[in-house]
Structure formats: C-alpha cells, structure tokens
Amino acid sequence: EKVVGKGGKGRLWKPADDEKQALLGKLVMKETGFDEEGVCGEGSEDDTDDENCGGGKPTFEEEVYDIVRRGIMEEVKIDNICMEVNGRKFAHDRSFGDCAAILVPAMFGTLPVTKSRKVAFEGANKLIEAWTPLIKKFARSVADQKQTIVSIEDFVIKEEWKALKLMAPILKSMYDADLLEDTAIINWAGEAEDRDAQGVALAAECKALVEYLEEEDEDDDEDDDDE
C-alpha cells in the first residue's frame, strides 16, 4: 500500500471493481448515447430536474427499472448496464439484492403479453438465458436471491400473467441457469407464511419443485456421509 500525503499520513485509494463501475458507469452510458434522454423517459434533458418524473426526482427503484428495461429493449451491452446500475447502487447506498429485486422484474416486464403459457415461458426463458450474466452480478448471495424471488411474485400475479402460473417454471429455469441456489428457493417457500397469502399461494404452486430440490439436498448429504 502506497503511503502519500504530508508526513506520510495518507494512503493511495484504489477503488474496488464495483466502485470502478460506479465511477465509470455514467460516462460510459453517455458516450454510448444510452443515457442521453435521462432515466425517466423520452425527452428528459436532466434526470435531476424537479419537473421530471411527475414533479420530483426519480427514486432508486424508478432509476434502476428504467435503466434495465431500456437497456434490454435497446440491446445495450451488459457491462454498460451493470456499470450504470452500480452507479445508482452506490449513489443511493443500496445492496446487490435491492438491485436484483428490481432488474429481474424489469427484465420480465419487456415480455409481450400473451394468453399462452407456453409462449410466455419460452419468452421468459430466452430472457433468462440472454441476461444471465447481468443477473449474476447482483443476485449473488442466498439472501440476494430470496429477495429476487419475492420480487418475481409481484410480476407473476399481475392481471395479464396470473392465469398462466409462471412462478414455478421461472424459478426452475433460473435454478438451471445457476442464478438461484436450491437453498434460496427452499427458504423462500418455507418463509411464505411469514409474508402474506400471496406468498403462500405461490409457494404452493412451486411445491413439486421445492420437494425435488429438498430430495436433491438429501441425496447430496447421503453421498457426503458415504465418503
């Protein structure tokens, strides 16, 4: 560590990778033209203007949702979206889980509405496959992943989607993509009663998946004992 400053009382600061992304994110997005319109919608010249976003500054949730949604629809590079989201994360002092809980519903929010469960799941699966690297950057720990699953609840119960019962296939697809650990899914289902009736109903829809994951865990434990 390099000592600097008068009398050697300081040190040279080296930002961590996430801090570097936060510092570079805004510059990169402006250079690529992605951030020219601001985060509140088309025509905004300054996203800190009180006249934008219904008369006040955009919230952390609004900023991240808009960044991710527009990034996906405009096919912005994943690293650029990540840097911009990290910039908001540090600016608002939020967690990785907070970011993941917004970006995943924002991603699914780009799906065209359909009455076909097959078509809806195929679309969701394609999004998961395409944007796995972005999700992995934020849904890091089991706690982050549980927070992400809870956020997906609000998406799948929307009027246009709730009849299709997408919770279980989405969680299985994200599990297969190594975005969700089995522990995160099992704990989410086990804690459903502590949340609300919505959580209980969705956990019930995922009963077969949860039982499968629990059996996998038991088999792994038995293999460890045999060794």
PDB file of N, CA and C in Angstrom, residues 29-107:
ATOM      1  N   MET A  29     -22.255   5.277 -20.295  1.00  0.00           N
ATOM      2  CA  MET A  29     -23.612   5.321 -20.821  1.00  0.00           C
ATOM      3  C   MET A  29     -23.836   6.568 -21.670  1.00  0.00           C
ATOM      4  N   LYS A  30     -23.239   7.688 -21.265  1.00  0.00           N
ATOM      5  CA  LYS A  30     -23.387   8.904 -22.057  1.00  0.00           C
ATOM      6  C   LYS A  30     -22.645   8.790 -23.375  1.00  0.00           C
ATOM      7  N   GLU A  31     -21.465   8.158 -23.340  1.00  0.00           N
ATOM      8  CA  GLU A  31     -20.681   8.013 -24.563  1.00  0.00           C
ATOM      9  C   GLU A  31     -21.363   7.097 -25.571  1.00  0.00           C
ATOM     10  N   THR A  32     -22.123   6.128 -25.080  1.00  0.00           N
ATOM     11  CA  THR A  32     -22.836   5.222 -25.977  1.00  0.00           C
ATOM     12  C   THR A  32     -24.187   5.772 -26.389  1.00  0.00           C
ATOM     13  N   GLY A  33     -24.592   6.905 -25.796  1.00  0.00           N
ATOM     14  CA  GLY A  33     -25.859   7.516 -26.154  1.00  0.00           C
ATOM     15  C   GLY A  33     -27.046   6.969 -25.404  1.00  0.00           C
ATOM     16  N   PHE A  34     -26.817   5.978 -24.525  1.00  0.00           N
ATOM     17  CA  PHE A  34     -27.931   5.326 -23.826  1.00  0.00           C
ATOM     18  C   PHE A  34     -28.581   6.254 -22.815  1.00  0.00           C
ATOM     19  N   ASP A  35     -27.785   7.138 -22.206  1.00  0.00           N
ATOM     20  CA  ASP A  35     -28.290   7.949 -21.097  1.00  0.00           C
ATOM     21  C   ASP A  35     -28.687   9.358 -21.511  1.00  0.00           C
ATOM     22  N   GLU A  36     -28.733   9.625 -22.806  1.00  0.00           N
ATOM     23  CA  GLU A  36     -28.980  10.983 -23.258  1.00  0.00           C
ATOM     24  C   GLU A  36     -30.367  11.491 -22.887  1.00  0.00           C
ATOM     25  N   GLU A  37     -31.336  10.581 -22.769  1.00  0.00           N
ATOM     26  CA  GLU A  37     -32.705  11.012 -22.512  1.00  0.00           C
ATOM     27  C   GLU A  37     -33.063  10.991 -21.045  1.00  0.00           C
ATOM     28  N   GLY A  38     -32.123  10.632 -20.184  1.00  0.00           N
ATOM     29  CA  GLY A  38     -32.428  10.560 -18.752  1.00  0.00           C
ATOM     30  C   GLY A  38     -33.131   9.269 -18.412  1.00  0.00           C
ATOM     31  N   VAL A  39     -33.353   9.028 -17.141  1.00  0.00           N
ATOM     32  CA  VAL A  39     -33.907   7.752 -16.706  1.00  0.00           C
ATOM     33  C   VAL A  39     -35.407   7.780 -16.539  1.00  0.00           C
ATOM     34  N   CYS A  40     -36.042   8.899 -16.787  1.00  0.00           N
ATOM     35  CA  CYS A  40     -37.476   8.981 -16.542  1.00  0.00           C
ATOM     36  C   CYS A  40     -38.310   8.865 -17.802  1.00  0.00           C
ATOM     37  N   GLY A  41     -37.663   8.807 -18.944  1.00  0.00           N
ATOM     38  CA  GLY A  41     -38.433   8.658 -20.169  1.00  0.00           C
ATOM     39  C   GLY A  41     -37.912   9.574 -21.241  1.00  0.00           C
ATOM     40  N   GLU A  42     -38.476   9.481 -22.417  1.00  0.00           N
ATOM     41  CA  GLU A  42     -38.003  10.249 -23.543  1.00  0.00           C
ATOM     42  C   GLU A  42     -38.214  11.736 -23.314  1.00  0.00           C
ATOM     43  N   GLY A  43     -37.214  12.505 -23.780  1.00  0.00           N
ATOM     44  CA  GLY A  43     -37.336  13.946 -23.744  1.00  0.00           C
ATOM     45  C   GLY A  43     -36.793  14.589 -22.490  1.00  0.00           C
ATOM     46  N   SER A  44     -36.308  13.832 -21.498  1.00  0.00           N
ATOM     47  CA  SER A  44     -35.769  14.408 -20.275  1.00  0.00           C
ATOM     48  C   SER A  44     -34.331  14.810 -20.517  1.00  0.00           C
ATOM     49  N   GLU A  45     -34.005  16.069 -20.309  1.00  0.00           N
ATOM     50  CA  GLU A  45     -32.648  16.530 -20.522  1.00  0.00           C
ATOM     51  C   GLU A  45     -31.810  16.404 -19.270  1.00  0.00           C
ATOM     52  N   ASP A  46     -32.446  16.408 -18.130  1.00  0.00           N
ATOM     53  CA  ASP A  46     -31.714  16.341 -16.872  1.00  0.00           C
ATOM     54  C   ASP A  46     -32.534  15.526 -15.889  1.00  0.00           C
ATOM     55  N   ASP A  47     -32.008  14.328 -15.516  1.00  0.00           N
ATOM     56  CA  ASP A  47     -32.826  13.449 -14.673  1.00  0.00           C
ATOM     57  C   ASP A  47     -32.884  13.912 -13.226  1.00  0.00           C
ATOM     58  N   THR A  48     -32.264  15.039 -12.916  1.00  0.00           N
ATOM     59  CA  THR A  48     -32.390  15.581 -11.568  1.00  0.00           C
ATOM     60  C   THR A  48     -33.334  16.770 -11.532  1.00  0.00           C
ATOM     61  N   ASP A  49     -33.926  17.107 -12.665  1.00  0.00           N
ATOM     62  CA  ASP A  49     -34.840  18.242 -12.743  1.00  0.00           C
ATOM     63  C   ASP A  49     -36.134  17.913 -12.015  1.00  0.00           C
ATOM     64  N   ASP A  50     -36.587  18.823 -11.173  1.00  0.00           N
ATOM     65  CA  ASP A  50     -37.805  18.577 -10.403  1.00  0.00           C
ATOM     66  C   ASP A  50     -39.041  18.487 -11.281  1.00  0.00           C
ATOM     67  N   GLU A  51     -38.951  18.943 -12.537  1.00  0.00           N
ATOM     68  CA  GLU A  51     -40.112  18.892 -13.405  1.00  0.00           C
ATOM     69  C   GLU A  51     -40.293  17.512 -14.013  1.00  0.00           C
ATOM     70  N   ASN A  52     -39.259  16.657 -13.912  1.00  0.00           N
ATOM     71  CA  ASN A  52     -39.328  15.314 -14.468  1.00  0.00           C
ATOM     72  C   ASN A  52     -39.994  14.348 -13.496  1.00  0.00           C
ATOM     73  N   CYS A  53     -40.393  13.183 -14.018  1.00  0.00           N
ATOM     74  CA  CYS A  53     -40.899  12.083 -13.196  1.00  0.00           C
ATOM     75  C   CYS A  53     -42.050  12.518 -12.312  1.00  0.00           C
ATOM     76  N   GLY A  54     -42.967  13.275 -12.877  1.00  0.00           N
ATOM     77  CA  GLY A  54     -44.154  13.644 -12.136  1.00  0.00           C
ATOM     78  C   GLY A  54     -43.923  14.728 -11.113  1.00  0.00           C
ATOM     79  N   GLY A  55     -42.828  15.502 -11.271  1.00  0.00           N
ATOM     80  CA  GLY A  55     -42.638  16.646 -10.397  1.00  0.00           C
ATOM     81  C   GLY A  55     -41.569  16.475  -9.345  1.00  0.00           C
ATOM     82  N   GLY A  56     -40.847  15.376  -9.319  1.00  0.00           N
ATOM     83  CA  GLY A  56     -39.788  15.187  -8.334  1.00  0.00           C
ATOM     84  C   GLY A  56     -38.674  14.331  -8.886  1.00  0.00           C
ATOM     85  N   LYS A  57     -37.643  14.184  -8.078  1.00  0.00           N
ATOM     86  CA  LYS A  57     -36.523  13.354  -8.511  1.00  0.00           C
ATOM     87  C   LYS A  57     -36.954  11.899  -8.571  1.00  0.00           C
ATOM     88  N   PRO A  58     -36.422  11.145  -9.537  1.00  0.00           N
ATOM     89  CA  PRO A  58     -36.774   9.721  -9.625  1.00  0.00           C
ATOM     90  C   PRO A  58     -36.229   8.955  -8.428  1.00  0.00           C
ATOM     91  N   THR A  59     -36.939   7.954  -8.002  1.00  0.00           N
ATOM     92  CA  THR A  59     -36.471   7.116  -6.907  1.00  0.00           C
ATOM     93  C   THR A  59     -35.437   6.129  -7.415  1.00  0.00           C
ATOM     94  N   PHE A  60     -34.757   5.481  -6.488  1.00  0.00           N
ATOM     95  CA  PHE A  60     -33.793   4.436  -6.835  1.00  0.00           C
ATOM     96  C   PHE A  60     -34.473   3.358  -7.677  1.00  0.00           C
ATOM     97  N   GLU A  61     -35.669   2.939  -7.247  1.00  0.00           N
ATOM     98  CA  GLU A  61     -36.395   1.895  -7.964  1.00  0.00           C
ATOM     99  C   GLU A  61     -36.732   2.325  -9.389  1.00  0.00           C
ATOM    100  N   GLU A  62     -37.184   3.556  -9.550  1.00  0.00           N
ATOM    101  CA  GLU A  62     -37.529   4.066 -10.884  1.00  0.00           C
ATOM    102  C   GLU A  62     -36.300   4.146 -11.779  1.00  0.00           C
ATOM    103  N   GLU A  63     -35.204   4.596 -11.215  1.00  0.00           N
ATOM    104  CA  GLU A  63     -33.972   4.724 -11.998  1.00  0.00           C
ATOM    105  C   GLU A  63     -33.492   3.370 -12.507  1.00  0.00           C
ATOM    106  N   VAL A  64     -33.372   2.408 -11.598  1.00  0.00           N
ATOM    107  CA  VAL A  64     -32.843   1.096 -11.980  1.00  0.00           C
ATOM    108  C   VAL A  64     -33.793   0.379 -12.941  1.00  0.00           C
ATOM    109  N   TYR A  65     -35.097   0.453 -12.664  1.00  0.00           N
ATOM    110  CA  TYR A  65     -36.073  -0.195 -13.540  1.00  0.00           C
ATOM    111  C   TYR A  65     -35.952   0.352 -14.952  1.00  0.00           C
ATOM    112  N   ASP A  66     -35.849   1.663 -15.086  1.00  0.00           N
ATOM    113  CA  ASP A  66     -35.789   2.287 -16.401  1.00  0.00           C
ATOM    114  C   ASP A  66     -34.477   1.960 -17.112  1.00  0.00           C
ATOM    115  N   ILE A  67     -33.370   1.966 -16.366  1.00  0.00           N
ATOM    116  CA  ILE A  67     -32.065   1.633 -16.950  1.00  0.00           C
ATOM    117  C   ILE A  67     -32.086   0.228 -17.539  1.00  0.00           C
ATOM    118  N   VAL A  68     -32.597  -0.727 -16.757  1.00  0.00           N
ATOM    119  CA  VAL A  68     -32.583  -2.125 -17.190  1.00  0.00           C
ATOM    120  C   VAL A  68     -33.564  -2.356 -18.333  1.00  0.00           C
ATOM    121  N   ARG A  69     -34.772  -1.838 -18.189  1.00  0.00           N
ATOM    122  CA  ARG A  69     -35.779  -2.039 -19.232  1.00  0.00           C
ATOM    123  C   ARG A  69     -35.325  -1.479 -20.578  1.00  0.00           C
ATOM    124  N   ARG A  70     -34.851  -0.242 -20.554  1.00  0.00           N
ATOM    125  CA  ARG A  70     -34.408   0.365 -21.812  1.00  0.00           C
ATOM    126  C   ARG A  70     -33.138  -0.292 -22.322  1.00  0.00           C
ATOM    127  N   GLY A  71     -32.282  -0.719 -21.398  1.00  0.00           N
ATOM    128  CA  GLY A  71     -31.059  -1.405 -21.805  1.00  0.00           C
ATOM    129  C   GLY A  71     -31.349  -2.696 -22.537  1.00  0.00           C
ATOM    130  N   ILE A  72     -32.329  -3.441 -22.045  1.00  0.00           N
ATOM    131  CA  ILE A  72     -32.709  -4.703 -22.691  1.00  0.00           C
ATOM    132  C   ILE A  72     -33.368  -4.441 -24.042  1.00  0.00           C
ATOM    133  N   MET A  73     -34.278  -3.516 -24.078  1.00  0.00           N
ATOM    134  CA  MET A  73     -35.008  -3.237 -25.310  1.00  0.00           C
ATOM    135  C   MET A  73     -34.108  -2.646 -26.395  1.00  0.00           C
ATOM    136  N   GLU A  74     -33.072  -1.907 -25.967  1.00  0.00           N
ATOM    137  CA  GLU A  74     -32.146  -1.305 -26.922  1.00  0.00           C
ATOM    138  C   GLU A  74     -30.877  -2.127 -27.109  1.00  0.00           C
ATOM    139  N   GLU A  75     -30.834  -3.292 -26.451  1.00  0.00           N
ATOM    140  CA  GLU A  75     -29.718  -4.228 -26.563  1.00  0.00           C
ATOM    141  C   GLU A  75     -28.379  -3.576 -26.235  1.00  0.00           C
ATOM    142  N   VAL A  76     -28.369  -2.822 -25.140  1.00  0.00           N
ATOM    143  CA  VAL A  76     -27.138  -2.227 -24.641  1.00  0.00           C
ATOM    144  C   VAL A  76     -26.255  -3.333 -24.065  1.00  0.00           C
ATOM    145  N   LYS A  77     -24.952  -3.168 -24.157  1.00  0.00           N
ATOM    146  CA  LYS A  77     -24.030  -4.169 -23.632  1.00  0.00           C
ATOM    147  C   LYS A  77     -24.259  -4.376 -22.135  1.00  0.00           C
ATOM    148  N   ILE A  78     -24.175  -5.635 -21.718  1.00  0.00           N
ATOM    149  CA  ILE A  78     -24.431  -5.982 -20.323  1.00  0.00           C
ATOM    150  C   ILE A  78     -23.496  -5.226 -19.380  1.00  0.00           C
ATOM    151  N   ASP A  79     -22.213  -5.120 -19.732  1.00  0.00           N
ATOM    152  CA  ASP A  79     -21.267  -4.413 -18.851  1.00  0.00           C
ATOM    153  C   ASP A  79     -21.661  -2.951 -18.665  1.00  0.00           C
ATOM    154  N   ASN A  80     -22.208  -2.333 -19.707  1.00  0.00           N
ATOM    155  CA  ASN A  80     -22.612  -0.936 -19.605  1.00  0.00           C
ATOM    156  C   ASN A  80     -23.833  -0.771 -18.691  1.00  0.00           C
ATOM    157  N   ILE A  81     -24.805  -1.700 -18.825  1.00  0.00           N
ATOM    158  CA  ILE A  81     -25.969  -1.665 -17.934  1.00  0.00           C
ATOM    159  C   ILE A  81     -25.522  -1.874 -16.488  1.00  0.00           C
ATOM    160  N   CYS A  82     -24.619  -2.830 -16.301  1.00  0.00           N
ATOM    161  CA  CYS A  82     -24.127  -3.141 -14.954  1.00  0.00           C
ATOM    162  C   CYS A  82     -23.447  -1.934 -14.325  1.00  0.00           C
ATOM    163  N   MET A  83     -22.627  -1.241 -15.099  1.00  0.00           N
ATOM    164  CA  MET A  83     -21.948  -0.066 -14.564  1.00  0.00           C
ATOM    165  C   MET A  83     -22.936   1.023 -14.174  1.00  0.00           C
ATOM    166  N   GLU A  84     -23.978   1.209 -15.000  1.00  0.00           N
ATOM    167  CA  GLU A  84     -24.964   2.233 -14.701  1.00  0.00           C
ATOM    168  C   GLU A  84     -25.775   1.872 -13.454  1.00  0.00           C
ATOM    169  N   VAL A  85     -26.161   0.609 -13.329  1.00  0.00           N
ATOM    170  CA  VAL A  85     -26.897   0.173 -12.136  1.00  0.00           C
ATOM    171  C   VAL A  85     -26.018   0.299 -10.892  1.00  0.00           C
ATOM    172  N   ASN A  86     -24.749  -0.071 -11.020  1.00  0.00           N
ATOM    173  CA  ASN A  86     -23.834   0.071  -9.890  1.00  0.00           C
ATOM    174  C   ASN A  86     -23.689   1.526  -9.468  1.00  0.00           C
ATOM    175  N   GLY A  87     -23.735   2.422 -10.443  1.00  0.00           N
ATOM    176  CA  GLY A  87     -23.674   3.840 -10.114  1.00  0.00           C
ATOM    177  C   GLY A  87     -24.840   4.258  -9.244  1.00  0.00           C
ATOM    178  N   ARG A  88     -26.048   3.788  -9.589  1.00  0.00           N
ATOM    179  CA  ARG A  88     -27.230   4.090  -8.777  1.00  0.00           C
ATOM    180  C   ARG A  88     -27.140   3.404  -7.417  1.00  0.00           C
ATOM    181  N   LYS A  89     -26.597   2.188  -7.404  1.00  0.00           N
ATOM    182  CA  LYS A  89     -26.465   1.436  -6.152  1.00  0.00           C
ATOM    183  C   LYS A  89     -25.627   2.217  -5.144  1.00  0.00           C
ATOM    184  N   PHE A  90     -24.474   2.712  -5.584  1.00  0.00           N
ATOM    185  CA  PHE A  90     -23.616   3.456  -4.667  1.00  0.00           C
ATOM    186  C   PHE A  90     -24.193   4.825  -4.335  1.00  0.00           C
ATOM    187  N   ALA A  91     -24.826   5.460  -5.292  1.00  0.00           N
ATOM    188  CA  ALA A  91     -25.403   6.788  -5.053  1.00  0.00           C
ATOM    189  C   ALA A  91     -26.498   6.736  -3.993  1.00  0.00           C
ATOM    190  N   HIS A  92     -27.262   5.633  -3.981  1.00  0.00           N
ATOM    191  CA  HIS A  92     -28.379   5.501  -3.038  1.00  0.00           C
ATOM    192  C   HIS A  92     -28.036   4.617  -1.841  1.00  0.00           C
ATOM    193  N   ASP A  93     -26.783   4.112  -1.809  1.00  0.00           N
ATOM    194  CA  ASP A  93     -26.341   3.243  -0.717  1.00  0.00           C
ATOM    195  C   ASP A  93     -27.272   2.039  -0.556  1.00  0.00           C
ATOM    196  N   ARG A  94     -27.466   1.313  -1.631  1.00  0.00           N
ATOM    197  CA  ARG A  94     -28.335   0.139  -1.617  1.00  0.00           C
ATOM    198  C   ARG A  94     -27.514  -1.133  -1.795  1.00  0.00           C
ATOM    199  N   SER A  95     -28.152  -2.285  -1.610  1.00  0.00           N
ATOM    200  CA  SER A  95     -27.463  -3.576  -1.668  1.00  0.00           C
ATOM    201  C   SER A  95     -27.571  -4.202  -3.052  1.00  0.00           C
ATOM    202  N   PHE A  96     -26.791  -5.261  -3.255  1.00  0.00           N
ATOM    203  CA  PHE A  96     -26.891  -6.006  -4.506  1.00  0.00           C
ATOM    204  C   PHE A  96     -28.285  -6.612  -4.643  1.00  0.00           C
ATOM    205  N   GLY A  97     -28.816  -7.103  -3.524  1.00  0.00           N
ATOM    206  CA  GLY A  97     -30.151  -7.688  -3.549  1.00  0.00           C
ATOM    207  C   GLY A  97     -31.218  -6.683  -3.941  1.00  0.00           C
ATOM    208  N   ASP A  98     -31.054  -5.435  -3.481  1.00  0.00           N
ATOM    209  CA  ASP A  98     -32.001  -4.379  -3.856  1.00  0.00           C
ATOM    210  C   ASP A  98     -32.008  -4.182  -5.373  1.00  0.00           C
ATOM    211  N   CYS A  99     -30.822  -4.231  -5.972  1.00  0.00           N
ATOM    212  CA  CYS A  99     -30.708  -4.066  -7.427  1.00  0.00           C
ATOM    213  C   CYS A  99     -31.319  -5.254  -8.161  1.00  0.00           C
ATOM    214  N   ALA A 100     -30.990  -6.470  -7.710  1.00  0.00           N
ATOM    215  CA  ALA A 100     -31.506  -7.674  -8.362  1.00  0.00           C
ATOM    216  C   ALA A 100     -33.023  -7.727  -8.292  1.00  0.00           C
ATOM    217  N   ALA A 101     -33.587  -7.269  -7.168  1.00  0.00           N
ATOM    218  CA  ALA A 101     -35.040  -7.315  -6.974  1.00  0.00           C
ATOM    219  C   ALA A 101     -35.781  -6.343  -7.889  1.00  0.00           C
ATOM    220  N   ILE A 102     -35.052  -5.421  -8.507  1.00  0.00           N
ATOM    221  CA  ILE A 102     -35.658  -4.504  -9.472  1.00  0.00           C
ATOM    222  C   ILE A 102     -35.356  -4.942 -10.896  1.00  0.00           C
ATOM    223  N   LEU A 103     -34.115  -5.344 -11.137  1.00  0.00           N
ATOM    224  CA  LEU A 103     -33.733  -5.632 -12.525  1.00  0.00           C
ATOM    225  C   LEU A 103     -34.394  -6.883 -13.095  1.00  0.00           C
ATOM    226  N   VAL A 104     -34.666  -7.890 -12.255  1.00  0.00           N
ATOM    227  CA  VAL A 104     -35.305  -9.104 -12.779  1.00  0.00           C
ATOM    228  C   VAL A 104     -36.758  -8.844 -13.199  1.00  0.00           C
ATOM    229  N   PRO A 105     -37.593  -8.194 -12.362  1.00  0.00           N
ATOM    230  CA  PRO A 105     -38.943  -7.841 -12.830  1.00  0.00           C
ATOM    231  C   PRO A 105     -38.913  -6.886 -14.025  1.00  0.00           C
ATOM    232  N   ALA A 106     -37.925  -5.990 -14.068  1.00  0.00           N
ATOM    233  CA  ALA A 106     -37.799  -5.080 -15.214  1.00  0.00           C
ATOM    234  C   ALA A 106     -37.526  -5.874 -16.483  1.00  0.00           C
ATOM    235  N   MET A 107     -36.712  -6.899 -16.354  1.00  0.00           N
ATOM    236  CA  MET A 107     -36.407  -7.767 -17.482  1.00  0.00           C
ATOM    237  C   MET A 107     -37.666  -8.482 -17.973  1.00  0.00           C
TER     238      MET A 107
END
